[in-house]
Short mmCIF file of C-alpha atoms in Angstrom, two decimals:
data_model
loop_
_atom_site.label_atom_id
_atom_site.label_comp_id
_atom_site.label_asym_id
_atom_site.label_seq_id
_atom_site.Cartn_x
_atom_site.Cartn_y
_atom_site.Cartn_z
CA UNK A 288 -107.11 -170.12 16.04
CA UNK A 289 -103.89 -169.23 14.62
CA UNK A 290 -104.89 -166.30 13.01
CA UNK A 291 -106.58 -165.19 16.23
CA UNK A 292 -103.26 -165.83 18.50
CA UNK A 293 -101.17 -163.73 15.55
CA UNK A 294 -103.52 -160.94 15.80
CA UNK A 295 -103.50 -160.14 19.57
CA UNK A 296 -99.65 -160.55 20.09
CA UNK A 297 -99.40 -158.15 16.96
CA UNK A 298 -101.77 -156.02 19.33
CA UNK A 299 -99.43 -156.47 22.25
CA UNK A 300 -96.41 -156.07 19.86
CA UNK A 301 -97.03 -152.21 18.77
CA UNK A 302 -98.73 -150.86 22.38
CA UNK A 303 -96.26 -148.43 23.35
CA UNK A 304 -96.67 -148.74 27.20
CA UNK A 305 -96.49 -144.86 27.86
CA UNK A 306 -98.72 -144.13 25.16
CA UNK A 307 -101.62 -145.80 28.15
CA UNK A 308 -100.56 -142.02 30.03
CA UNK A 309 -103.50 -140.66 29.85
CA UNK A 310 -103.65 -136.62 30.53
CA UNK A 311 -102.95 -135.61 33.60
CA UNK A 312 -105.82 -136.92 36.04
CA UNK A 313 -107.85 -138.60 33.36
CA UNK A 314 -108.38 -141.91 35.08
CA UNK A 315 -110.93 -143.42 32.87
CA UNK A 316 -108.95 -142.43 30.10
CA UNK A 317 -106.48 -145.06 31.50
CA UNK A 318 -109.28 -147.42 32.44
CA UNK A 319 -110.68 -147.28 29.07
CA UNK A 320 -107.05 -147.83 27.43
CA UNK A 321 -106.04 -150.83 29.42
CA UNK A 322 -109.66 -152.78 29.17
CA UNK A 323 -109.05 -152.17 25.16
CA UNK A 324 -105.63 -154.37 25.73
CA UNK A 325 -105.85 -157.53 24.08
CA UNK A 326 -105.69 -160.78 26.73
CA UNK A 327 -103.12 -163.73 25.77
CA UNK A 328 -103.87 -167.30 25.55
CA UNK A 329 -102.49 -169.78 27.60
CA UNK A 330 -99.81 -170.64 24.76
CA UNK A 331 -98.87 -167.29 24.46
CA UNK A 332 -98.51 -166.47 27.89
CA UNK A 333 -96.40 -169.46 28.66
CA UNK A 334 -94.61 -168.66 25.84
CA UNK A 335 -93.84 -165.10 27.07
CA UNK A 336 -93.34 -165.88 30.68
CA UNK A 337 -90.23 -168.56 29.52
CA UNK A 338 -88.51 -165.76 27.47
CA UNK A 339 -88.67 -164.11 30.77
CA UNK A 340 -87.35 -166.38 32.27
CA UNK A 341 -84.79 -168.06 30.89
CA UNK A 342 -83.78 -164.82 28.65
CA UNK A 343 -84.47 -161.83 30.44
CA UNK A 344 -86.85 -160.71 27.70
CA UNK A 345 -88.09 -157.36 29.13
CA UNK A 346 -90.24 -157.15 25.77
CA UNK A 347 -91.84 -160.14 26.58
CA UNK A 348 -92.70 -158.99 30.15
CA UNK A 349 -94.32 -156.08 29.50
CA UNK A 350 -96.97 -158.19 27.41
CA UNK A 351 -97.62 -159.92 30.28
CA UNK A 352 -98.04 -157.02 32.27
CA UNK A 353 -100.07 -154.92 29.74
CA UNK A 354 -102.25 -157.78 29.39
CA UNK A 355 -103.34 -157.75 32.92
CA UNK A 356 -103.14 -154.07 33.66
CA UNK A 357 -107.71 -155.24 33.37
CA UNK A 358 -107.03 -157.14 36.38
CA UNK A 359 -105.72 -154.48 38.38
CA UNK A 360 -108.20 -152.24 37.90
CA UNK A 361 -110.94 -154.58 38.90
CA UNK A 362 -108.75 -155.40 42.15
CA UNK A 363 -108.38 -151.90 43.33
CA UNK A 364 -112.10 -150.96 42.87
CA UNK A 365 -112.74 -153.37 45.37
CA UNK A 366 -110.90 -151.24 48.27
CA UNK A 367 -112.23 -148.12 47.10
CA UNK A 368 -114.28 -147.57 50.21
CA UNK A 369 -111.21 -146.98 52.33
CA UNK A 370 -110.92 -143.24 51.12
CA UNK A 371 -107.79 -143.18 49.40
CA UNK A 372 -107.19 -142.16 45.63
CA UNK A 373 -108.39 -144.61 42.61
CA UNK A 374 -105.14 -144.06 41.20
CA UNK A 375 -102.75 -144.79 43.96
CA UNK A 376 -104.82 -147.64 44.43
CA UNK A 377 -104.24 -148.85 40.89
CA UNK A 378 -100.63 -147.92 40.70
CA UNK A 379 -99.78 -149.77 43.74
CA UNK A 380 -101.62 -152.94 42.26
CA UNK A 381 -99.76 -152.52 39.24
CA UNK A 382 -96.44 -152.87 41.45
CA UNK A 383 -97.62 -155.96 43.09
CA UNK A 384 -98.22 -157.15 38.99
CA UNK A 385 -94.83 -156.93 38.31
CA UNK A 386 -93.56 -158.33 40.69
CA UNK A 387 -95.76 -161.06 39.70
CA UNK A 388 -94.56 -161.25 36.58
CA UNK A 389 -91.00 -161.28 38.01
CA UNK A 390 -91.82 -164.33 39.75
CA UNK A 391 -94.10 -166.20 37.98
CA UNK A 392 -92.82 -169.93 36.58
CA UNK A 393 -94.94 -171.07 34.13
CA UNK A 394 -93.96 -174.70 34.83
CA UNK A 395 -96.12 -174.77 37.77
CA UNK A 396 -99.50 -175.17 36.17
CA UNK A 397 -101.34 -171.96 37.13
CA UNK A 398 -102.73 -169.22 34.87
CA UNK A 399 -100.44 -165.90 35.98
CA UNK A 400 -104.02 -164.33 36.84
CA UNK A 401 -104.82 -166.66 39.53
CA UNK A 402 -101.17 -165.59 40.38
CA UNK A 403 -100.76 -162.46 40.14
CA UNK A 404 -104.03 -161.77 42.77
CA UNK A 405 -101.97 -162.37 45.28
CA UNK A 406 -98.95 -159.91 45.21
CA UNK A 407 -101.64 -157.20 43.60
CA UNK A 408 -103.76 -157.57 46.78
CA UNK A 409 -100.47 -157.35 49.22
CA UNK A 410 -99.32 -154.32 48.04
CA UNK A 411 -102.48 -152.69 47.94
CA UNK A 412 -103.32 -153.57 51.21
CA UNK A 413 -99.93 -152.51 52.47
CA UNK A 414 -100.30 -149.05 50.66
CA UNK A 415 -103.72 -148.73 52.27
CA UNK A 416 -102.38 -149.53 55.61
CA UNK A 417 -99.56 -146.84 55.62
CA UNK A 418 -101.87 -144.14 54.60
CA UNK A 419 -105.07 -144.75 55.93
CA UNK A 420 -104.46 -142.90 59.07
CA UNK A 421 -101.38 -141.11 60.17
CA UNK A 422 -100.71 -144.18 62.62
CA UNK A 423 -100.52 -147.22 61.30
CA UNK A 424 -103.73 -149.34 62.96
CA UNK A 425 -102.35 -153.18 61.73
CA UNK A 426 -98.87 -154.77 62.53
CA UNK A 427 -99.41 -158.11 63.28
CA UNK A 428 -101.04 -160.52 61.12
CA UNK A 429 -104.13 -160.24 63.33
CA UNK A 430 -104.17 -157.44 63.40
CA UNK A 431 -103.92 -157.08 59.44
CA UNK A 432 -106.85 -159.36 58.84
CA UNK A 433 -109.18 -157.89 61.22
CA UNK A 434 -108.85 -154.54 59.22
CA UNK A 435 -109.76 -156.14 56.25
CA UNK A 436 -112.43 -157.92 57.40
CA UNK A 437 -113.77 -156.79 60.33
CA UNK A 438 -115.95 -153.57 58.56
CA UNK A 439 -117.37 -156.46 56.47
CA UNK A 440 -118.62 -158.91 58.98
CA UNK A 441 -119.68 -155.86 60.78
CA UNK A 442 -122.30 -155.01 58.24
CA UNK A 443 -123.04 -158.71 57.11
CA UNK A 444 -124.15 -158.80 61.11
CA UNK A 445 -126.46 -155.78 60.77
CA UNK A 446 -128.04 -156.43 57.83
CA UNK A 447 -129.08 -160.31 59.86
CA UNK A 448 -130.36 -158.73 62.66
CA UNK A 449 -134.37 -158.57 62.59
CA UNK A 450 -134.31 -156.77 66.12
CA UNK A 451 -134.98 -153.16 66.96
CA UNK A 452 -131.07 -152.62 67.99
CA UNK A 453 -129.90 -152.27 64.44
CA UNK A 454 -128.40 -149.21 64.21
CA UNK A 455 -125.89 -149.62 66.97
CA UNK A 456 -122.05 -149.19 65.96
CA UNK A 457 -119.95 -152.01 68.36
CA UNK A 458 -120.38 -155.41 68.43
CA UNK A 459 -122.02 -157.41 71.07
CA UNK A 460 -120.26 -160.04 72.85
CA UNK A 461 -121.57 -163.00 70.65
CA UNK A 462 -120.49 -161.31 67.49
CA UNK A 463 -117.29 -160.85 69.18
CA UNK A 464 -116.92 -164.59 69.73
CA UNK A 465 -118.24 -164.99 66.00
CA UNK A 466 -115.54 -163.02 64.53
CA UNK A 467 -112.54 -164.08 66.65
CA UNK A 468 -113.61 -167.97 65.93
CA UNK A 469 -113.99 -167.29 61.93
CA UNK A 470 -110.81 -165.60 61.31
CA UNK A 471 -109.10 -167.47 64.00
CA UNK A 472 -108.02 -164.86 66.04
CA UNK A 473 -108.44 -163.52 69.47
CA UNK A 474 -111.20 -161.65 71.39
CA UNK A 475 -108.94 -159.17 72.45
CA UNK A 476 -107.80 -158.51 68.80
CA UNK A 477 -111.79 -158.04 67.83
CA UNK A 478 -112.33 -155.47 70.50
CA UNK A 479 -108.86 -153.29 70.31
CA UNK A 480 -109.38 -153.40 66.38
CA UNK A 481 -112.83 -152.16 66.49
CA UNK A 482 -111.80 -149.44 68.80
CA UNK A 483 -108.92 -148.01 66.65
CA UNK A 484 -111.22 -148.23 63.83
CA UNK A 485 -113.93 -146.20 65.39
CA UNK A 486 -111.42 -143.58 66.29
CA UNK A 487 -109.48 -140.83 64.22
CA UNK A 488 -106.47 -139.41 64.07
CA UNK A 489 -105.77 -136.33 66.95
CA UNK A 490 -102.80 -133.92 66.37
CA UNK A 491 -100.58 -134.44 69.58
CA UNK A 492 -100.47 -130.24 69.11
CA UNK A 493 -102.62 -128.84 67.10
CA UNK A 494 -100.98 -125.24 67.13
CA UNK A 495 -102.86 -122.04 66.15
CA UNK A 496 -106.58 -122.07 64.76
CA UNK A 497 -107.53 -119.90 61.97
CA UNK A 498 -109.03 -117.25 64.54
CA UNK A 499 -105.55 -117.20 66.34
CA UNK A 500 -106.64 -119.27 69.14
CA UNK A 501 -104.29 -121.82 70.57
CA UNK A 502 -105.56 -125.09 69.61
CA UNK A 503 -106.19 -127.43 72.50
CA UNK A 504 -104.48 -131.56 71.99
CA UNK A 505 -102.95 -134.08 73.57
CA UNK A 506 -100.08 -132.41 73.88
CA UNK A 507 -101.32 -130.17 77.24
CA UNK A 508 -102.14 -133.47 79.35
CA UNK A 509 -99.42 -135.83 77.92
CA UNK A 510 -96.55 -133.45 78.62
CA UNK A 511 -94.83 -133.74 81.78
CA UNK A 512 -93.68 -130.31 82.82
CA UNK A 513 -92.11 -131.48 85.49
CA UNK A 514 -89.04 -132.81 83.51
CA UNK A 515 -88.90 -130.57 81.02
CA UNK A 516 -85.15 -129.09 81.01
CA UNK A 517 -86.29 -125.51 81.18
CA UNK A 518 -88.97 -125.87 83.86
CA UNK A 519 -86.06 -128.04 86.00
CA UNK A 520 -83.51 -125.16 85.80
CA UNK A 521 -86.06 -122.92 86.32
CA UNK A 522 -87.24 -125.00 89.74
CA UNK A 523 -84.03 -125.86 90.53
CA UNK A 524 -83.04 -122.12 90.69
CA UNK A 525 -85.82 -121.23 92.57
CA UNK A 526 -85.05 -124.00 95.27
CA UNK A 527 -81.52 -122.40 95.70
CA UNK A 528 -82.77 -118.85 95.76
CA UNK A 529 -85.29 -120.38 98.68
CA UNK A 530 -82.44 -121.27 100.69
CA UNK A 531 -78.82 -120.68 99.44
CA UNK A 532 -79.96 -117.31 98.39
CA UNK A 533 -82.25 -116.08 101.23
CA UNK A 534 -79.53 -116.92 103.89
CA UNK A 535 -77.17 -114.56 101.99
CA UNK A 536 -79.59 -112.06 101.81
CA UNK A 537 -80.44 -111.95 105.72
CA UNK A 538 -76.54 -112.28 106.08
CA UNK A 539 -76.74 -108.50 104.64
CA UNK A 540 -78.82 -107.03 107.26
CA UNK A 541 -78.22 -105.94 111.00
CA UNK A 542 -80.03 -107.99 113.83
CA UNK A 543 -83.08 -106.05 114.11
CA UNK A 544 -83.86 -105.81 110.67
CA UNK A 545 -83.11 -109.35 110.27
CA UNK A 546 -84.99 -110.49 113.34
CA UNK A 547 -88.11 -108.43 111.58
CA UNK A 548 -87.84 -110.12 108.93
CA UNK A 549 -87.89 -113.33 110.28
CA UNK A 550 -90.10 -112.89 112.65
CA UNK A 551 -92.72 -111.05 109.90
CA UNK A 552 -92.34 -113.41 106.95
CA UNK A 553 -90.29 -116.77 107.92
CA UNK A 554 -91.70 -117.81 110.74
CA UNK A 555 -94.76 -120.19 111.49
CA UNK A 556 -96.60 -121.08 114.70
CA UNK A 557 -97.47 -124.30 115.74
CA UNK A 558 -101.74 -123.16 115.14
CA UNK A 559 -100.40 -122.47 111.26
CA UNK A 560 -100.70 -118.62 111.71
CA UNK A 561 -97.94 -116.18 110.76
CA UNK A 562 -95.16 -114.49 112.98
CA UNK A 563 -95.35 -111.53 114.83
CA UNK A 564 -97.29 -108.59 114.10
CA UNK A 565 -96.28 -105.29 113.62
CA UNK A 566 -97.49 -104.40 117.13
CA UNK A 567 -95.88 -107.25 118.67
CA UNK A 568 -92.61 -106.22 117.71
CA UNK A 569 -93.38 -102.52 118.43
CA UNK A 570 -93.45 -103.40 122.08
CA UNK A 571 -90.24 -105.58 121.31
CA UNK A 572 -87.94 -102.39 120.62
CA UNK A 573 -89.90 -99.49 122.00
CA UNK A 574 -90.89 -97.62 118.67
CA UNK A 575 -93.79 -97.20 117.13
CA UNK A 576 -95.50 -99.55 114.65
CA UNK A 577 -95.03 -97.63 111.56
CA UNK A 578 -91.16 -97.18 112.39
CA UNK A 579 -91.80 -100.84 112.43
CA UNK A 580 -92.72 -101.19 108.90
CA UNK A 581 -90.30 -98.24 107.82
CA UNK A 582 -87.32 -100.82 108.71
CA UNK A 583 -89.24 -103.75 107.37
CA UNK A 584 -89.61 -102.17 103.77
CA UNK A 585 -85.92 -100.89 104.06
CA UNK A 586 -84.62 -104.63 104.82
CA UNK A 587 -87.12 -106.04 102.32
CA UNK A 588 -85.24 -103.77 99.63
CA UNK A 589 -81.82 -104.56 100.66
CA UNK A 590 -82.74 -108.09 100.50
CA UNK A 591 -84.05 -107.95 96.81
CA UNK A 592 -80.30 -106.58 96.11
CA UNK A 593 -78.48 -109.04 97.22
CA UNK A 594 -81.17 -111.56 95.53
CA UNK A 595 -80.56 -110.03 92.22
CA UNK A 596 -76.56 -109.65 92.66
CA UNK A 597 -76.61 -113.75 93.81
CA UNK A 598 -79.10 -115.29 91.35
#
């Protein structure tokens, strides 16, 4: 026994933890290394995690973390099927190992496995829920267990039905109730979680295709053009130019030409039709409908002037 215990902590003694750096993107290289570490007994362990502890032994640490880089690696396949990189997944584990090991009293009767699940799950599950999607779909602690679980259960459900509606994709109202009773959460929670895990990701403006096109988002119903800065100077310009501006532009005429223009283009009847017709204002001054429209155009020019001069 003693001979066994001398040989694997002269194993853990000479790994050179960078020498595990496998080339660049050779993960089972790295797999392979760490399931070749040597594991430590319970008396070894203890004995490492004290040193730790009570002498800041950073040797004696990363035994206890080589020793159960195996553990991570089994954690993280487990979560594989949310679509993110092996190796992030197994790097982030390894974080949530240290910090393990950072913590871990050995005084307390537990094996620093059964310890060290914990903080390697929580930090792969918070890595997984910053980069799953673009926005983050758990906050709440509801929330956070429903991702985790709810795909599960969801299948577990299909694979019990014996009915001919097994292939569809949301849940039926008693599953709901299932669900929310098992994990102790509400029936709201279910249904919002399964929604925003049925969905995807949508750029709010999705900018240029590859065949030049505008891409079409979010971004053309969501906006409100109405209180955009440019589009309110803009309005607000054209509001004074409606009023402010017009008056000072009929202020530049003479009468007639003002009363033609007035009575041509800013007046309304009562009925909703126009002013007075070319004709009708013909027999107003005695000359001849075309003179009519010769001082029309003539005022119309004047007035786009003094439009310009005053915007």
């Amino acid at each position: 026994m003693s001979t066994q215990t001398g040989a694997s902590s002269t194993a853990l003694a000479v790994v050179n933890p960078w020498a595990l750096m496998p080339p660049l993107g050779n993960l089972d290289a790295y797999i392979s290394a760490v399931n070749r570490l040597p594991m430590l007994t319970l008396e070894q362990e203890q004995e490492f995690a004290r040193k730790l502890q009570q002498n800041n032994d950073l040797e004696a640490a990363g035994k206890l973390v080589l020793s159960h880089l195996r553990l991570v690696v089994s954690v993280s396949r487990k979560y594989l099927g949310y679509g993110l990189p092996h190796g992030d997944l197994i790097q982030e584990g390894n974080i949530g190992l240290m910090k393990a090991v950072k913590r871990f009293d050995p005084d307390q009767g537990v094996r620093l496995v059964s310890y060290a699940l914990h903080w390697i799950k929580a930090e792969i599950h918070e890595y997984i829920l910053k980069n799953w999607r673009m926005v983050k779909v758990a906050t709440t602690k509801a929330q956070r267990k429903l991702f985790f679980n709810l795909r599960s259960m969801k299948q577990g459900f299909k694979s019990d039905a014996l009915d001919a509606d097994t292939h569809r994709e949301t849940l039926s109202e008693s599953e709901i109730d299932v669900m929310a009773r098992e994990l102790n959460v509400k029936r709201a929670d279910v249904t919002e979680m399964e929604t925003r895990l049925s969905g995807g990701d949508v750029m709010l403006d999705p900018g240029a295709s590859d065949d030049g096109d505008d891409g079409y988002g979010p971004i053309a119903y969501l906006a409100d053009a109405h209180h955009e800065p440019t589009a309110m100077i803009e309005a607000h310009q054209r509001d004074v130019l409606a009023s402010d501006g017009i008056a000072s532009a009929l202020a530049t005429l003479d009468n007639r030409s003002r009363r033609i223009v007035e009575e041509r283009w800013l007046k309304v009847n009562d009925d909703g039709s126009g002013g007075m017709t070319l004709h009708d204002l013909a027999a107003v001054y005695g000359v001849s409908a075309e003179r009519i429209r010769q001082i029309e155009v003539a005022a119309m020019k004047k007035m786009k002037k003094a439009l310009v001069e005053y915007a």
